[in-house]
mmCIF file with all atom_site columns, C-alpha atoms in Angstrom:
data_model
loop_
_atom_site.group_PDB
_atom_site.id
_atom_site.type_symbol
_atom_site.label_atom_id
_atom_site.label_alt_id
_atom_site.label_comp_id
_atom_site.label_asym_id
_atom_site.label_entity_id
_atom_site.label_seq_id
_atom_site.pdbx_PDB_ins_code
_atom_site.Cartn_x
_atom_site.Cartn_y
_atom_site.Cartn_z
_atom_site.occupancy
_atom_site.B_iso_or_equiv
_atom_site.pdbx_formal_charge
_atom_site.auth_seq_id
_atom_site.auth_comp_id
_atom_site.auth_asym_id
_atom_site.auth_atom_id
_atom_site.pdbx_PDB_model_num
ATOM 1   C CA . UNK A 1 1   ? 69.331  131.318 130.738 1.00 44.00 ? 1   UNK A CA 1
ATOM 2   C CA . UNK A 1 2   ? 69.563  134.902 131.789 1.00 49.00 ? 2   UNK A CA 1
ATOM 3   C CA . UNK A 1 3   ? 70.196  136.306 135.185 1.00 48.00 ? 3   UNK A CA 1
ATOM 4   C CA . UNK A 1 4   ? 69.389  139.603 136.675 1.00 58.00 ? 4   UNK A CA 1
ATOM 5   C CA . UNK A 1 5   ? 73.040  141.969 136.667 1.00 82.00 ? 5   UNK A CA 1
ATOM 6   C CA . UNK A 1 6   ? 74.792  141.061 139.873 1.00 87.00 ? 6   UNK A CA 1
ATOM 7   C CA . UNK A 1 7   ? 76.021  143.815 142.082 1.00 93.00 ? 7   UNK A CA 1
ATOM 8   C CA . UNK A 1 8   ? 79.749  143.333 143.209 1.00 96.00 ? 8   UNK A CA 1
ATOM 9   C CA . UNK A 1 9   ? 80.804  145.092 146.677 1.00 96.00 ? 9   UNK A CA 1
ATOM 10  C CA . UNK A 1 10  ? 83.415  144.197 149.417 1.00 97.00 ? 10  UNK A CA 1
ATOM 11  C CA . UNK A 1 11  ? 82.433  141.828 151.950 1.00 97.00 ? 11  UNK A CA 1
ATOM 12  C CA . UNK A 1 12  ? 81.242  143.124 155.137 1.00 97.00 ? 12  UNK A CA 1
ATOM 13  C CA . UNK A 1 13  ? 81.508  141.651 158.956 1.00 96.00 ? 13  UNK A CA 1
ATOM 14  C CA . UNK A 1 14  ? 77.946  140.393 158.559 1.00 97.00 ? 14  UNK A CA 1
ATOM 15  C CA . UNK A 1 15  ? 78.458  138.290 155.189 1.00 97.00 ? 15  UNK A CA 1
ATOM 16  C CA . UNK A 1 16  ? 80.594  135.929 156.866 1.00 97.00 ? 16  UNK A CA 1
ATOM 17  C CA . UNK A 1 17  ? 77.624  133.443 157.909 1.00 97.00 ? 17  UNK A CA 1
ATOM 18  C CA . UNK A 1 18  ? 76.066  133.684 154.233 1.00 97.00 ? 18  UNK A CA 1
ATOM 19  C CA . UNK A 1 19  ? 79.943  133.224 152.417 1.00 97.00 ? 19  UNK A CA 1
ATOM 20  C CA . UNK A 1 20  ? 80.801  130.199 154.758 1.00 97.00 ? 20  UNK A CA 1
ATOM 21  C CA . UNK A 1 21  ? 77.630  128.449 153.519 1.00 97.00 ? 21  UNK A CA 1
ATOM 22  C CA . UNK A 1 22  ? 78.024  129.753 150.047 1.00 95.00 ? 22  UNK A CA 1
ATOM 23  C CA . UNK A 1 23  ? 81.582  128.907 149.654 1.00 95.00 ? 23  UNK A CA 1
ATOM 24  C CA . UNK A 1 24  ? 81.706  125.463 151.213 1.00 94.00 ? 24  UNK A CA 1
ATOM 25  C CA . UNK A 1 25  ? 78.581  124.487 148.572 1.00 94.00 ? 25  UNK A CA 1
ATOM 26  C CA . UNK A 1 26  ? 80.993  125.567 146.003 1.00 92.00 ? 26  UNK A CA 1
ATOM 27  C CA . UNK A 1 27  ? 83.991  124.202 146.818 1.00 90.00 ? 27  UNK A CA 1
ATOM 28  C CA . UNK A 1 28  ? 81.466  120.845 147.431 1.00 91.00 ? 28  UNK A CA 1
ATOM 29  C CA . UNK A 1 29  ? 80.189  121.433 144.002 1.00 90.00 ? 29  UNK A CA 1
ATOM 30  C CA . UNK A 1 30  ? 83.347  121.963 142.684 1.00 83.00 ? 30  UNK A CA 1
ATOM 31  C CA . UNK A 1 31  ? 85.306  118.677 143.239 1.00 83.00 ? 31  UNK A CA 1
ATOM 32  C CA . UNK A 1 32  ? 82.694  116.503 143.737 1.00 82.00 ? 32  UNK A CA 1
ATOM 33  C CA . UNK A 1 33  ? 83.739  113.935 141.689 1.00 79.00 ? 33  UNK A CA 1
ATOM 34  C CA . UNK A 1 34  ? 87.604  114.489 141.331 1.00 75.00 ? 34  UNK A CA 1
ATOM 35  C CA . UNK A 1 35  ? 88.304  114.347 145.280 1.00 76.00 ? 35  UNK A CA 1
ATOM 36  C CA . UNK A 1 36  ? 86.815  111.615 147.908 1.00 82.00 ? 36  UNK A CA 1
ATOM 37  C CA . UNK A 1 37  ? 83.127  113.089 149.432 1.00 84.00 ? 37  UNK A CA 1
ATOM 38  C CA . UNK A 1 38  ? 83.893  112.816 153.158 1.00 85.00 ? 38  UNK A CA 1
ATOM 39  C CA . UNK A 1 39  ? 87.509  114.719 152.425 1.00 86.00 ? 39  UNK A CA 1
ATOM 40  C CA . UNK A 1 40  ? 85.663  117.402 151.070 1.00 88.00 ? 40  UNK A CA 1
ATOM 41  C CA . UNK A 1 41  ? 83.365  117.573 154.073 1.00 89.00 ? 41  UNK A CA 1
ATOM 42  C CA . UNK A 1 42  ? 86.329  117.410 155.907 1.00 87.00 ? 42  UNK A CA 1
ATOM 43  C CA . UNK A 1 43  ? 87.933  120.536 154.144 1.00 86.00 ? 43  UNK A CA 1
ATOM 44  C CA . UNK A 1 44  ? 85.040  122.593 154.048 1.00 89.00 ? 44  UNK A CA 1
ATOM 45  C CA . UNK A 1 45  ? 84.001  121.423 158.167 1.00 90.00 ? 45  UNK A CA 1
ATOM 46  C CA . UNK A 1 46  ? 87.759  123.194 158.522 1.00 89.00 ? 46  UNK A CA 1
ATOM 47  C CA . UNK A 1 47  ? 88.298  126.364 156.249 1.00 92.00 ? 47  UNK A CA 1
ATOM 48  C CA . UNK A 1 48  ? 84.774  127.520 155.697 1.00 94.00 ? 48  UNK A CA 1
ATOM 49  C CA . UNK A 1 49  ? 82.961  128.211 159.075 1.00 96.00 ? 49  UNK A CA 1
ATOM 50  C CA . UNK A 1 50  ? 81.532  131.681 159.600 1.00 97.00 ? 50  UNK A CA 1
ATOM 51  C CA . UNK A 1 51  ? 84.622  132.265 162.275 1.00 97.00 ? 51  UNK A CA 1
ATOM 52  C CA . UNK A 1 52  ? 87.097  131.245 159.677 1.00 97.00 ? 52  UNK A CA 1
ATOM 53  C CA . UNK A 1 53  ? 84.952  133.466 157.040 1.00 97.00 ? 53  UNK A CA 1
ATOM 54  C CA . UNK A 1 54  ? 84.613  136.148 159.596 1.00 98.00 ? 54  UNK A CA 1
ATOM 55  C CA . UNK A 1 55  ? 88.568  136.076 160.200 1.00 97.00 ? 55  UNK A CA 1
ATOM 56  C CA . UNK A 1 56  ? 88.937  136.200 156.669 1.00 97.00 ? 56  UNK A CA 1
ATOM 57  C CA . UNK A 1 57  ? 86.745  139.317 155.660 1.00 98.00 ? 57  UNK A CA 1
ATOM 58  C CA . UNK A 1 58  ? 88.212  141.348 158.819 1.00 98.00 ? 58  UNK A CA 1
ATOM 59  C CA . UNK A 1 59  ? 92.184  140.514 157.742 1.00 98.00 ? 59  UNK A CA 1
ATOM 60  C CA . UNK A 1 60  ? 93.550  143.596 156.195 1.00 97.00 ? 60  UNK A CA 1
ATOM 61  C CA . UNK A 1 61  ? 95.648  141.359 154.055 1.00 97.00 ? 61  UNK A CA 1
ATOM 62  C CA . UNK A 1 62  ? 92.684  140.293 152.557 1.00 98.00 ? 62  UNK A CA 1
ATOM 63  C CA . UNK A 1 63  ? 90.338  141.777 149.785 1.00 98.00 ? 63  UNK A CA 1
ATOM 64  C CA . UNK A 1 64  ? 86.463  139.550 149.723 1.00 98.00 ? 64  UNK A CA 1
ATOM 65  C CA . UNK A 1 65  ? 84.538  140.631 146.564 1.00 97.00 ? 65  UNK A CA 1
ATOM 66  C CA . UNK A 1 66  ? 81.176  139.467 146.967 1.00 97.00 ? 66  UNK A CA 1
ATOM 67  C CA . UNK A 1 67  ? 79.026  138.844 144.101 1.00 96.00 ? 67  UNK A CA 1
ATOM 68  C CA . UNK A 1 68  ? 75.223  139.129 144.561 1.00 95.00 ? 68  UNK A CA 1
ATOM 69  C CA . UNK A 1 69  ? 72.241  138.753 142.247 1.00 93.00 ? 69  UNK A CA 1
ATOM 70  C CA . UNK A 1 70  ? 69.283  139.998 143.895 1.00 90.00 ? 70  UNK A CA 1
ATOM 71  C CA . UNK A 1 71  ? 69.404  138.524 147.759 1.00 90.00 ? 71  UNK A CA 1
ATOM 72  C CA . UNK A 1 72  ? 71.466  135.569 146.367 1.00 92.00 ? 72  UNK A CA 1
ATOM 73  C CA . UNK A 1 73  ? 75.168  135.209 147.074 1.00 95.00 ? 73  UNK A CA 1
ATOM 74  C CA . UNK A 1 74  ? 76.676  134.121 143.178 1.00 96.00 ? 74  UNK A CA 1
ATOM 75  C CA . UNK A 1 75  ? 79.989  133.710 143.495 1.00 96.00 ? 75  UNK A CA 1
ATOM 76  C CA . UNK A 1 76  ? 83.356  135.525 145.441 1.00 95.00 ? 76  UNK A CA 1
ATOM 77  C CA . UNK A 1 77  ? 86.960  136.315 144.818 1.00 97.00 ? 77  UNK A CA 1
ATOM 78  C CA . UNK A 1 78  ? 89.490  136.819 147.440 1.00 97.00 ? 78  UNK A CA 1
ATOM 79  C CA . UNK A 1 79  ? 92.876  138.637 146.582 1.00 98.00 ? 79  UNK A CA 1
ATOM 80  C CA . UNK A 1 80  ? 95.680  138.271 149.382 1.00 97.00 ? 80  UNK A CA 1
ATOM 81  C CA . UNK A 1 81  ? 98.707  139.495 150.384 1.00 97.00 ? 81  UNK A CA 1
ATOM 82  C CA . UNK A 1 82  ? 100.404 136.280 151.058 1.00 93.00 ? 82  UNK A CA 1
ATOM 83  C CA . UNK A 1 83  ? 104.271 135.530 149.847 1.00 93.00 ? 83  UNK A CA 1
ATOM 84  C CA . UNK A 1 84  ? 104.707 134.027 146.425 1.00 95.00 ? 84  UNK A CA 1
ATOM 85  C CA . UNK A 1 85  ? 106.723 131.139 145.979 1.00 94.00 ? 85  UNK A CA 1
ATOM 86  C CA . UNK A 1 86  ? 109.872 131.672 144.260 1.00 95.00 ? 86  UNK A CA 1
ATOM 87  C CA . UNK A 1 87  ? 108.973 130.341 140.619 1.00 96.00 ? 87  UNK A CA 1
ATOM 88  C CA . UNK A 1 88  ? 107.075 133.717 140.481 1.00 97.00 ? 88  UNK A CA 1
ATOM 89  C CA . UNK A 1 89  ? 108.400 137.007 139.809 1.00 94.00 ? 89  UNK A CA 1
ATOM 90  C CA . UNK A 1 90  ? 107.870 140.499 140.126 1.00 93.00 ? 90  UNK A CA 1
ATOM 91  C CA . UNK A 1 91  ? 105.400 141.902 143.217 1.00 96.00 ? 91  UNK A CA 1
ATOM 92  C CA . UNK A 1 92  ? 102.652 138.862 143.610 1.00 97.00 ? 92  UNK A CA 1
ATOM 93  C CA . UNK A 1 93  ? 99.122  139.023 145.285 1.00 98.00 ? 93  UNK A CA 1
ATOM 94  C CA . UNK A 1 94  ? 97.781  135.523 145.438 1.00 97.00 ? 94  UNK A CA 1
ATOM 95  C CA . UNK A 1 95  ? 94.227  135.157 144.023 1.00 98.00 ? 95  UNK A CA 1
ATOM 96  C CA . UNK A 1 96  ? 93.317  132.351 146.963 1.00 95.00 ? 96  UNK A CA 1
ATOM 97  C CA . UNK A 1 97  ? 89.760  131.946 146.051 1.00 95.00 ? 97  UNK A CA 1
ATOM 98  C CA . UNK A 1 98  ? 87.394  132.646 142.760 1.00 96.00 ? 98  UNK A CA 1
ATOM 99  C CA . UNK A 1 99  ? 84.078  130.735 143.042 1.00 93.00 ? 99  UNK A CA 1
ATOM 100 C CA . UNK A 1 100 ? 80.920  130.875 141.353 1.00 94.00 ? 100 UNK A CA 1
ATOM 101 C CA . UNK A 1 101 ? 77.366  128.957 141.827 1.00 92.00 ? 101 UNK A CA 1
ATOM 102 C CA . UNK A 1 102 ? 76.849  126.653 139.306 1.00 89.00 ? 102 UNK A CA 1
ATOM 103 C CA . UNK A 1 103 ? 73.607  128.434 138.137 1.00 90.00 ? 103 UNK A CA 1
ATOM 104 C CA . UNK A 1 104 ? 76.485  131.409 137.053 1.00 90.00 ? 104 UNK A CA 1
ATOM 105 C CA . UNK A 1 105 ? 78.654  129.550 135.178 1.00 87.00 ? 105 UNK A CA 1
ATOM 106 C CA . UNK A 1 106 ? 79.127  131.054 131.540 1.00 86.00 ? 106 UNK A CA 1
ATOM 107 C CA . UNK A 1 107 ? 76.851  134.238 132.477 1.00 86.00 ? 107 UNK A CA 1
ATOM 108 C CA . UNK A 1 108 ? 80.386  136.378 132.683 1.00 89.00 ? 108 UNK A CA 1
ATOM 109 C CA . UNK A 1 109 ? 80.406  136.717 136.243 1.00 93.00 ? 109 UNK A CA 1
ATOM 110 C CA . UNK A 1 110 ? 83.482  135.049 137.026 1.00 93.00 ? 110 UNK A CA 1
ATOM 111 C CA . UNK A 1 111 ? 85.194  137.737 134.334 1.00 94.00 ? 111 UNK A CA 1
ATOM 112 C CA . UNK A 1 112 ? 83.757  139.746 136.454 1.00 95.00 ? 112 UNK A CA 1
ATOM 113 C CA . UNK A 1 113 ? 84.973  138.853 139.549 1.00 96.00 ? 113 UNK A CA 1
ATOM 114 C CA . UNK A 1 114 ? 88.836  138.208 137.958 1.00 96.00 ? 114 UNK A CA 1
ATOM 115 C CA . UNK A 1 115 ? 88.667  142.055 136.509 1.00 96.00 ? 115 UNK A CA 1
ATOM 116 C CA . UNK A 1 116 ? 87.997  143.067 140.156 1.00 96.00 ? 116 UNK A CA 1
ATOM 117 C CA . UNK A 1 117 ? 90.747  140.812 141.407 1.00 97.00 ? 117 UNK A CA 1
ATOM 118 C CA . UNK A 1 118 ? 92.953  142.429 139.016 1.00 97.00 ? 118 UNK A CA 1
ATOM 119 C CA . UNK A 1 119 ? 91.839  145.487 139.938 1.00 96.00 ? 119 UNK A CA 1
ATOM 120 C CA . UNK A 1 120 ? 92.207  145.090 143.813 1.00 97.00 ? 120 UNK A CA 1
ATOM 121 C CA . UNK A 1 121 ? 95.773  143.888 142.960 1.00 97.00 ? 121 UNK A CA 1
ATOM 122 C CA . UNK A 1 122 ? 96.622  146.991 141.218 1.00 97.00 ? 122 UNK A CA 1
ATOM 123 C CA . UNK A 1 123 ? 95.228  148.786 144.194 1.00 96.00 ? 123 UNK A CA 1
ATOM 124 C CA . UNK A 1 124 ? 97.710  147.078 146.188 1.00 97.00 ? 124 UNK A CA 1
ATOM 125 C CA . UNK A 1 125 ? 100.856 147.969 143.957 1.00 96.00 ? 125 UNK A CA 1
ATOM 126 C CA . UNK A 1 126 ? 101.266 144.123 142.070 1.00 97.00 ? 126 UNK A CA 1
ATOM 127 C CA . UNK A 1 127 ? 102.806 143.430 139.118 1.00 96.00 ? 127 UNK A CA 1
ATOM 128 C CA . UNK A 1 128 ? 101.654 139.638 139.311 1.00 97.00 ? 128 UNK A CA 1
ATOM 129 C CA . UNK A 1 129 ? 98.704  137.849 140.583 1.00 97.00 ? 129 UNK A CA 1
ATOM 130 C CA . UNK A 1 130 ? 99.208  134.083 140.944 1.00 98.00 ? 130 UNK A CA 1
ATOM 131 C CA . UNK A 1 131 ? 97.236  131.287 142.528 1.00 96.00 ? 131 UNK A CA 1
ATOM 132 C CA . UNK A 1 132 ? 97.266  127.578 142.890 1.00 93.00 ? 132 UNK A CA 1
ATOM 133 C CA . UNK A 1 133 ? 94.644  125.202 141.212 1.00 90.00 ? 133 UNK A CA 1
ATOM 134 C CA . UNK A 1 134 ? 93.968  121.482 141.250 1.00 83.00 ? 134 UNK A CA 1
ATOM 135 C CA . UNK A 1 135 ? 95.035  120.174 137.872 1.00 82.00 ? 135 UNK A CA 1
ATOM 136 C CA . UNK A 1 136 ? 92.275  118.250 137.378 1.00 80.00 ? 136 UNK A CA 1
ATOM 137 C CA . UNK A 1 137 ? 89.877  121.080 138.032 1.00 84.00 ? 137 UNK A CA 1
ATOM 138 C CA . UNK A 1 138 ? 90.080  121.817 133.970 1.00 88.00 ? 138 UNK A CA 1
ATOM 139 C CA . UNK A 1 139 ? 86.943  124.388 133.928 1.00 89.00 ? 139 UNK A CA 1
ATOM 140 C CA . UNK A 1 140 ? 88.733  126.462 136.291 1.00 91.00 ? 140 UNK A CA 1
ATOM 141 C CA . UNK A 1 141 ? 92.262  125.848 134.474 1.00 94.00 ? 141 UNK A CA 1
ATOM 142 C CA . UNK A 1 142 ? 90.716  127.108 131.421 1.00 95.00 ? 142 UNK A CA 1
ATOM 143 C CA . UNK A 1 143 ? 89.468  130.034 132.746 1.00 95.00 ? 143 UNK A CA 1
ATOM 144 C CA . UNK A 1 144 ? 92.857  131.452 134.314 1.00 96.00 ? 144 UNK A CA 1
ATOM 145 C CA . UNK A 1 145 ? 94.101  130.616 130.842 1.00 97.00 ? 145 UNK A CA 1
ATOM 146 C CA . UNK A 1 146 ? 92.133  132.763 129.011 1.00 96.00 ? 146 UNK A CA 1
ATOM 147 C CA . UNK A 1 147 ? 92.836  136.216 131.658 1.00 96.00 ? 147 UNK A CA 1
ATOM 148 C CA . UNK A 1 148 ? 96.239  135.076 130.740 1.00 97.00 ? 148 UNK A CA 1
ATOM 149 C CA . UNK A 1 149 ? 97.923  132.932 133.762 1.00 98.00 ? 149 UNK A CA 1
ATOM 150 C CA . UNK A 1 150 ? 100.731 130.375 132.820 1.00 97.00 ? 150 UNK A CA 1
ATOM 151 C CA . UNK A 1 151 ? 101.908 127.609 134.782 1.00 97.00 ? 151 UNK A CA 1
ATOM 152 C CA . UNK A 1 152 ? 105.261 128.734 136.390 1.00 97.00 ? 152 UNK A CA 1
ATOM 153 C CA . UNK A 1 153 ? 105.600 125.801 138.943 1.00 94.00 ? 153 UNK A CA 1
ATOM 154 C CA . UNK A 1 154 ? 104.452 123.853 141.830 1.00 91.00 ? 154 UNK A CA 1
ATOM 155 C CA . UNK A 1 155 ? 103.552 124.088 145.313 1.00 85.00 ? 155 UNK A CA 1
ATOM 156 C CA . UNK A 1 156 ? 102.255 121.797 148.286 1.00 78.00 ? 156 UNK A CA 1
ATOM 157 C CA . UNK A 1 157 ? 98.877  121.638 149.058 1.00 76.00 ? 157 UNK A CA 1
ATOM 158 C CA . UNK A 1 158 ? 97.329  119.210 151.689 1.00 69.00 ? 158 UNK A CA 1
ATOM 159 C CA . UNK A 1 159 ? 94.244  117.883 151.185 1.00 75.00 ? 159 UNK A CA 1
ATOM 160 C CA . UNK A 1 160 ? 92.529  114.465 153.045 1.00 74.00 ? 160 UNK A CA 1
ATOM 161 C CA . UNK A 1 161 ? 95.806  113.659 154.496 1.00 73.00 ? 161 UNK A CA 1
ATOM 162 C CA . UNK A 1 162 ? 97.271  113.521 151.016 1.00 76.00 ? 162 UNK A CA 1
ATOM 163 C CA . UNK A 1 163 ? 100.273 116.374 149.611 1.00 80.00 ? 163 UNK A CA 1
ATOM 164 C CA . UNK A 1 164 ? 99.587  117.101 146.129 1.00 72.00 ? 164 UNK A CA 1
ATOM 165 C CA . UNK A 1 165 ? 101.757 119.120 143.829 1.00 80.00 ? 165 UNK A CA 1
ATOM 166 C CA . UNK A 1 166 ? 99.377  122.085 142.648 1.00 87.00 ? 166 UNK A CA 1
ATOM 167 C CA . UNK A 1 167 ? 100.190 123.940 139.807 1.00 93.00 ? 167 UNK A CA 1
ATOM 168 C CA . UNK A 1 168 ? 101.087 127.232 140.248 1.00 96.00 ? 168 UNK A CA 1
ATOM 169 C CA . UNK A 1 169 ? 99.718  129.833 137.503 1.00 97.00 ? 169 UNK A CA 1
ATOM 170 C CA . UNK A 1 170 ? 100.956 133.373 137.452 1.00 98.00 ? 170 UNK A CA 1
ATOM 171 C CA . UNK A 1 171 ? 100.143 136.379 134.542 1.00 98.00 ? 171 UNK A CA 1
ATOM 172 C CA . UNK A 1 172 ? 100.901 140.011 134.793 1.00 97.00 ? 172 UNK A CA 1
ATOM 173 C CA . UNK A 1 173 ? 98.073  142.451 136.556 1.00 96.00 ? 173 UNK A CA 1
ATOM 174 C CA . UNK A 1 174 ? 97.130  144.564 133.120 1.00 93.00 ? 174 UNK A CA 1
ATOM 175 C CA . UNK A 1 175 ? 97.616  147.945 133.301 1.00 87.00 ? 175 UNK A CA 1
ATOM 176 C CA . UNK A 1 176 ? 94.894  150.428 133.329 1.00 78.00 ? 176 UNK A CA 1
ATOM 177 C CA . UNK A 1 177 ? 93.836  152.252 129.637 1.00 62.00 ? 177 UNK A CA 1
ATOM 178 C CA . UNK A 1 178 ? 94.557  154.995 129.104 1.00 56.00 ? 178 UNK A CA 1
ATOM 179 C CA . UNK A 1 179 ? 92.316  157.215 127.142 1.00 53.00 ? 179 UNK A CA 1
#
């Protein structure tokens, strides 16, 4: 199935309604399945209102890359300035968040969106970009694999009143070619 090309941009002040929606159906979509239904509600009630979203978009430590496709939101990546734990190295930016509809999925648009994460953490003078994923989110695993992350360690993450130990994936922020 082909799509039409999707325009990436920053995020603006008046996405924030349209990404909250967008990125809790995503994150819903996501671990449907691997996590209990009502703790996902729960998480997404929390961390993906259009305040939280709006908070989000106007924190300078923050970077939202919004992927569109004609007046539909596709997918989003948000790069952060946020302190790595100590089983990485070198100057970190955290990827927190790469999502993509469903519909997107194997259409290159989440390459898309990592190449302007890497990009955005070059702009901000990293050597590393690292992020934390649910093990048993394996698509998603797979795909930091191939842009090169490793598993360097472990970190905390609450979820539904439960602490899980979520890997922690690091890889290098490629340089720019050089002609």
């Amino acid at each position: 199935m082909s799509h039409p090309a999707a325009e990436l941009r920053p995020a603006r002040a008046d996405d924030a309604p349209a990404l909250a929606q967008f990125a809790a159906q995503a994150f819903t979509d996501t671990y449907r399945g691997l996590d209990d239904d009502q703790d996902i509600a729960d998480y997404c009630a929390e961390h993906f209102t259009p305040a939280v979203m709006a908070a989000v978009i106007a924190d300078p430590a923050c970077s939202t890359m919004l992927a569109w496709v004609g007046d539909a939101l596709a997918g989003y990546a948000i790069v952060r300035d946020k302190p790595a734990p100590p089983c990485v190295t070198g100057r970190a930016v955290q990827l927190w968040r790469l999502y993509l509809d469903q519909a997107f999925i194997g259409q290159r648009l989440g390459a898309r969106l990592m190449q302007a994460a890497q990009a955005e953490a070059r702009r901000r003078g990293a050597q590393t970009l690292w992020l934390g994923v649910y093990d048993r989110n394996v698509r998603a695993v797979d795909f930091y694999r191939r842009f090169g992350f490793v598993q360097v360690g472990t970190s905390e993450f609450l979820f539904g009143g439960r602490i899980y130990a979520d890997p922690i994936y690091a890889a290098a922020v490629p340089k720019l070619a050089t002609a």
